[in-house]
Short mmCIF file of C-alpha atoms in Angstrom, two decimals:
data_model
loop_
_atom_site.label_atom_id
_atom_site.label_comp_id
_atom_site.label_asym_id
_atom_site.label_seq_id
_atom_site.Cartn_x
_atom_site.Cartn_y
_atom_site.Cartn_z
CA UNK A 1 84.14 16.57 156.03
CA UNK A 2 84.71 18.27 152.51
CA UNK A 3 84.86 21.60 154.36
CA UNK A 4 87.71 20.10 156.52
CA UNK A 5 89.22 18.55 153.30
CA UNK A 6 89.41 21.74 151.43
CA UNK A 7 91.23 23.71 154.74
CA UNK A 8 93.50 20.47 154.79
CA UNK A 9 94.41 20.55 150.97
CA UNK A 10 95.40 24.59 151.31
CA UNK A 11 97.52 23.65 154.50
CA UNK A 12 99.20 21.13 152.86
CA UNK A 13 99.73 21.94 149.38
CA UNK A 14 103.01 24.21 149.42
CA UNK A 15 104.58 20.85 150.65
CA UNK A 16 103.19 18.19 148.26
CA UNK A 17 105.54 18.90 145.41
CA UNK A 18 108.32 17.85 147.87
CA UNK A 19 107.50 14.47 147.31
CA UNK A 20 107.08 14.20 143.15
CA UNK A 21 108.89 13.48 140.83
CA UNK A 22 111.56 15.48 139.52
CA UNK A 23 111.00 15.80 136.18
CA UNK A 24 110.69 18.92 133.50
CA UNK A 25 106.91 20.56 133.34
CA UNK A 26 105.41 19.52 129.94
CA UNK A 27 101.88 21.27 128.74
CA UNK A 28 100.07 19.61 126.09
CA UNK A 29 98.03 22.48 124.09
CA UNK A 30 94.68 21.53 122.70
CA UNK A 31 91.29 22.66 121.46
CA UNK A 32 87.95 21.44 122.71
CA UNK A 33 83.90 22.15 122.48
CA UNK A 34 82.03 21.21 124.92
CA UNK A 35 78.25 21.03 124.58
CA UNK A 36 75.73 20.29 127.27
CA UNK A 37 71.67 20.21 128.33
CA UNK A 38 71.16 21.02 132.25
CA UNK A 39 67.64 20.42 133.59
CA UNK A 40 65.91 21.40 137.02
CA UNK A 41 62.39 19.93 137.29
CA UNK A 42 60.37 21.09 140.44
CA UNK A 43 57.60 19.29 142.20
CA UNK A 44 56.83 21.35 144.70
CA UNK A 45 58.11 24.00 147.22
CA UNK A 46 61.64 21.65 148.33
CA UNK A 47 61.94 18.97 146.15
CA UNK A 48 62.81 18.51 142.55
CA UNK A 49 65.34 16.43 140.03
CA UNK A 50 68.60 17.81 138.69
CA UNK A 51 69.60 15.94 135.33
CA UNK A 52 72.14 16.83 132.65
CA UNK A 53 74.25 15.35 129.20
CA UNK A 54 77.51 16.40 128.20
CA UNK A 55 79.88 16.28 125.03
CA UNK A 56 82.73 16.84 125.10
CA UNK A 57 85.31 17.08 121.75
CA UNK A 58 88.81 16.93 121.44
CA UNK A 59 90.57 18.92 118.57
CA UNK A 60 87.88 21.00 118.38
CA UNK A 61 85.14 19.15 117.10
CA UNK A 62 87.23 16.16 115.43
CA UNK A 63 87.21 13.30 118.17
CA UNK A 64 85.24 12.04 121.33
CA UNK A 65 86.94 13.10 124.62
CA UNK A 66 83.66 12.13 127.08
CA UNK A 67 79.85 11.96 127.25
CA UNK A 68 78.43 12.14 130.62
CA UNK A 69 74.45 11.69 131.86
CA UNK A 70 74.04 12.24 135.58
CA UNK A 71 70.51 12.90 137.85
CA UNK A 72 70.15 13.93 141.11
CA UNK A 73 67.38 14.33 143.80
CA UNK A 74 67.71 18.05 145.21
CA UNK A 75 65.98 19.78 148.04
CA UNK A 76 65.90 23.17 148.38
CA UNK A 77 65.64 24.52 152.17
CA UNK A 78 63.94 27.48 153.00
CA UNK A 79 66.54 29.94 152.96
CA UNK A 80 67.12 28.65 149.20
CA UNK A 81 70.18 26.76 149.52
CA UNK A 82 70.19 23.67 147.12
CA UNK A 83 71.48 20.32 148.78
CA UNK A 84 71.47 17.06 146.55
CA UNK A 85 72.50 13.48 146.24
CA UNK A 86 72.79 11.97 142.44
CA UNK A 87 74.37 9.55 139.90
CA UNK A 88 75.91 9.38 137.03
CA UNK A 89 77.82 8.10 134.13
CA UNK A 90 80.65 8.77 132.08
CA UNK A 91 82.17 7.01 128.50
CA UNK A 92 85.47 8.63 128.77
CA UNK A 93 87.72 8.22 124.87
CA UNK A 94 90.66 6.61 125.15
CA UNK A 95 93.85 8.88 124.57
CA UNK A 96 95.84 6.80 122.26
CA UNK A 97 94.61 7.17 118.63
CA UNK A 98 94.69 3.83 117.70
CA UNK A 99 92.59 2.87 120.21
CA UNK A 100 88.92 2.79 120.13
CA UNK A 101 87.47 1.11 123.20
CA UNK A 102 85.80 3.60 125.64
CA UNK A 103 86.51 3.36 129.78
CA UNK A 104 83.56 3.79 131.46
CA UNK A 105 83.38 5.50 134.96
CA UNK A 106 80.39 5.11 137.66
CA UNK A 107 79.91 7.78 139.93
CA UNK A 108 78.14 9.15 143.31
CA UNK A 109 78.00 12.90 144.01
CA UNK A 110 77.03 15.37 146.78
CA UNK A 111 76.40 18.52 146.33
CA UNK A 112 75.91 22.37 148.46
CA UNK A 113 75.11 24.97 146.43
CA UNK A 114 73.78 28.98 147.24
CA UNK A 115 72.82 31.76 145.98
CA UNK A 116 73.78 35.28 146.71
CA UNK A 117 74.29 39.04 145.71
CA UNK A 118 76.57 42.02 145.60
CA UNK A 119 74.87 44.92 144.32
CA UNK A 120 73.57 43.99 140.86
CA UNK A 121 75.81 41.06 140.70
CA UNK A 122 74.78 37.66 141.28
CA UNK A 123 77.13 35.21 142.93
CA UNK A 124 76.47 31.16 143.20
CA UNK A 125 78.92 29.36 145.44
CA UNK A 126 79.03 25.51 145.12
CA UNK A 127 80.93 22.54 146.24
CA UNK A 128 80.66 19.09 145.02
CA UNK A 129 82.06 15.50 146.69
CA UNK A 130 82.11 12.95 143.40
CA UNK A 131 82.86 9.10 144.15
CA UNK A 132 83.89 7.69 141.16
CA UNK A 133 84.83 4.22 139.76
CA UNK A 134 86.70 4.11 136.78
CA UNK A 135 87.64 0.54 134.36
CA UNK A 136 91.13 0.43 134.01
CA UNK A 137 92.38 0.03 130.65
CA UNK A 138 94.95 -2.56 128.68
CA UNK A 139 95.36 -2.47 125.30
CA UNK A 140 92.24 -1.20 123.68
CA UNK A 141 90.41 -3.40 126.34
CA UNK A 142 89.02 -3.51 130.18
CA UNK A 143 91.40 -5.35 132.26
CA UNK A 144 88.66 -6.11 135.18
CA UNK A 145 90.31 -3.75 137.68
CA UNK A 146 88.88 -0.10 138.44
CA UNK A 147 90.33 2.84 140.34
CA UNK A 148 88.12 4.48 142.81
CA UNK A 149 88.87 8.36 143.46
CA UNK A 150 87.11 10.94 145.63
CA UNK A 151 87.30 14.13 144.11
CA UNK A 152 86.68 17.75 145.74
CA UNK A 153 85.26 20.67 143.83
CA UNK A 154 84.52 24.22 144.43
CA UNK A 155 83.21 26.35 142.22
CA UNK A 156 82.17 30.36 142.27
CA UNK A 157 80.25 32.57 139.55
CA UNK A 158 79.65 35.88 139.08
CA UNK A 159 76.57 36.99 136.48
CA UNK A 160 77.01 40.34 135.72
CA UNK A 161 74.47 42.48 134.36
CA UNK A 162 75.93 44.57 130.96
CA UNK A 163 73.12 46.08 130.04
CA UNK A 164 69.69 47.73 131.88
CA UNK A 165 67.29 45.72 129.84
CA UNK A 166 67.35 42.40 130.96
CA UNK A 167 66.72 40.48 127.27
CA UNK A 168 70.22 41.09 126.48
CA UNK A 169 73.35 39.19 127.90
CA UNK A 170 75.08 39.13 130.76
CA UNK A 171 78.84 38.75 131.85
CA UNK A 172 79.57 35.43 133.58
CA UNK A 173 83.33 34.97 134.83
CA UNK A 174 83.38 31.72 136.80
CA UNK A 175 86.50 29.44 138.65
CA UNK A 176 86.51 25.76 139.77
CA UNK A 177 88.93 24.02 141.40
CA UNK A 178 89.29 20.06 141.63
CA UNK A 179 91.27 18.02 143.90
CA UNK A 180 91.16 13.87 143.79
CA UNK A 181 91.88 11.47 146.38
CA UNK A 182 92.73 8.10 146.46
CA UNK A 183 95.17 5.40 146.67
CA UNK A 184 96.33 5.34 143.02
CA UNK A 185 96.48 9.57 143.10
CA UNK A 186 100.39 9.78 143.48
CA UNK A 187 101.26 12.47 141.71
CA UNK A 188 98.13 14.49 140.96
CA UNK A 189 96.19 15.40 144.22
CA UNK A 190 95.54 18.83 142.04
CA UNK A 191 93.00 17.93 139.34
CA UNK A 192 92.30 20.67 136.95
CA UNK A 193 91.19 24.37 137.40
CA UNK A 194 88.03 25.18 135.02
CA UNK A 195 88.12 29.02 134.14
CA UNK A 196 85.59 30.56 132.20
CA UNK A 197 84.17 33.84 130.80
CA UNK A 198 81.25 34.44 128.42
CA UNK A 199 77.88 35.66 127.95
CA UNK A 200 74.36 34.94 129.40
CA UNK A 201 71.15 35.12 127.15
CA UNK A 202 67.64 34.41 128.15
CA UNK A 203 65.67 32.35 125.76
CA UNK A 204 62.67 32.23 127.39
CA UNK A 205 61.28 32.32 131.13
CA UNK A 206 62.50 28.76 131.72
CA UNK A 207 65.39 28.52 129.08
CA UNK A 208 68.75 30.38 129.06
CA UNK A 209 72.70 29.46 127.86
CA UNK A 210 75.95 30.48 128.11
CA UNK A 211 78.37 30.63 125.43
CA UNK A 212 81.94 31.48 125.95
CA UNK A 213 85.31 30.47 126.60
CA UNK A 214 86.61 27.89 128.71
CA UNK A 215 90.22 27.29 129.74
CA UNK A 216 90.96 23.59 131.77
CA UNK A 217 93.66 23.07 133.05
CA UNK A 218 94.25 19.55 134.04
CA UNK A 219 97.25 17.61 136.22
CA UNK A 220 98.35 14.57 134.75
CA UNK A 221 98.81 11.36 136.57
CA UNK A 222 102.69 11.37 135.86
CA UNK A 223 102.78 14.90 138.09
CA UNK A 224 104.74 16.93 135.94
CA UNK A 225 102.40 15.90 132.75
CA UNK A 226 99.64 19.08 131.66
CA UNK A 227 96.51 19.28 129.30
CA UNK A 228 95.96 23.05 128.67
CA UNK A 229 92.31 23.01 126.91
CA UNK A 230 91.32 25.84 125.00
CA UNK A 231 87.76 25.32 124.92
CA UNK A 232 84.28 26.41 123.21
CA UNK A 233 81.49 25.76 126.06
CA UNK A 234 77.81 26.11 124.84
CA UNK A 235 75.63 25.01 128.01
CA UNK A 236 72.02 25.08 128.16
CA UNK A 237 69.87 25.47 131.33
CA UNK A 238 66.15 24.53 131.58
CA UNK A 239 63.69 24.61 134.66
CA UNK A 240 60.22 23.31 134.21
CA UNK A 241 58.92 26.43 136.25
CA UNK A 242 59.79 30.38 136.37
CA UNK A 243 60.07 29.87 140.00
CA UNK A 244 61.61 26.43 140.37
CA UNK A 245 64.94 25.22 141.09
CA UNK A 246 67.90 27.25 140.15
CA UNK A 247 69.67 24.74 137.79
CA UNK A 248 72.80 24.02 138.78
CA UNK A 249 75.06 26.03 136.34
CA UNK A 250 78.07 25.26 135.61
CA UNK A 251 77.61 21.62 135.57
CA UNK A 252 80.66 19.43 134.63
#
């Protein structure tokens, strides 16, 4: 089904801006840091937890945008491609500065996820199905109503290897794509596009990060409404064993 969705989306999408509005593109520029902790604990050959926390700043550092916790049972199969089923929550800020109420958002994911190689370049391929509820806001307050939204994501990420020792950094260039379904998606079937490029640095055997550059890209609701996000991504990645889980990088 999200396979099928994804061929469906490409089809269709040269013809979707038929139907919007007609208005004039407007890009809103901004600056963002974006912080987050991404844990795999193993149990055993196939099973473990995924879990993770995110920040998430506006004006650089200056104001809330979102905090997010979400867990997940994974299983690894034995050709070492991740499948997983998890939870989470989100406080998302509210976007009008006078306001101070947060909106908060339930969500369901699925997720595929696999490794590969090309030459001394490392490759992880992953695609996420999120269900999400979100409270609908009025006036600093909830109103009792929530939208509901499936969203589609596909991400890919190359590690590349700078140097020959392997205590220095690596390259990392990575893409996602989002696309949202739902009855109150109108206008914005297109998401955001993540894009990001930075560096790789092992800690120790079961800690790492990657610090870099971010650029999100994000459809607004109104269709011809952008956020262009100029952000400062620090994430953290932390498995419980040297051979356990691959943590699922990139998490967002």
């Amino acid at each position: 089904m999200l396979m099928f969705r994804i061929i469906l989306f490409a089809v269709l999408f040269p013809f979707i801006g038929f139907g919007q509005v007609q208005n004039e593109k407007t890009i809103n520029q901004q600056t963002q840091s974006w912080i987050s902790l991404n844990s795999a604990i193993t149990y055993n050959e196939h099973w473990g937890l995924l879990a993770d926390f995110h920040i998430r700043r506006n004006d650089f550092v200056n104001s809330d945008s979102f905090y997010l916790v979400r867990g997940a049972v994974a299983y690894t199969t034995n050709t070492k491609e991740i499948l997983a089923l998890g939870y989470g929550h989100m406080w998302v800020a509210p976007s009008t500065p006078s306001y101070s109420t947060f909106s908060n958002v339930d969500l369901t994911y699925q997720l595929f996820q696999f490794n590969s190689k090309m030459g001394k370049v490392s490759v992880l391929n992953r695609f996420r199905n999120e269900q999400c509820w979100q409270q609908i806001m009025a006036n600093d307050s909830w109103s009792g109503d929530k939208k509901f939204t499936d969203r589609v994501r596909y991400l890919i990420s190359f590690t590349i290897p700078i140097f020959k020792k392997k205590s220095l950094p690596s390259l990392v260039i990575s893409d996602e794509i989002l696309f949202q379904f739902g009855k109150d998606v109108v206008y914005n079937t297109f998401d955001q596009n993540r894009f990001f490029i930075g560096i790789k640095e092992t800690i120790s055997p079961t800690l790492c990060f990657d610090l870099g550059y971010m650029n999100v890209y994000q459809e607004k609701k109104s269709g011809y409404q952008y956020d262009m996000n100029h952000t400062l991504r620090l994430f953290f990645y932390f498995k419980n064993k040297t051979h356990s889980l691959t943590p699922s990088e990139h998490h967002s």
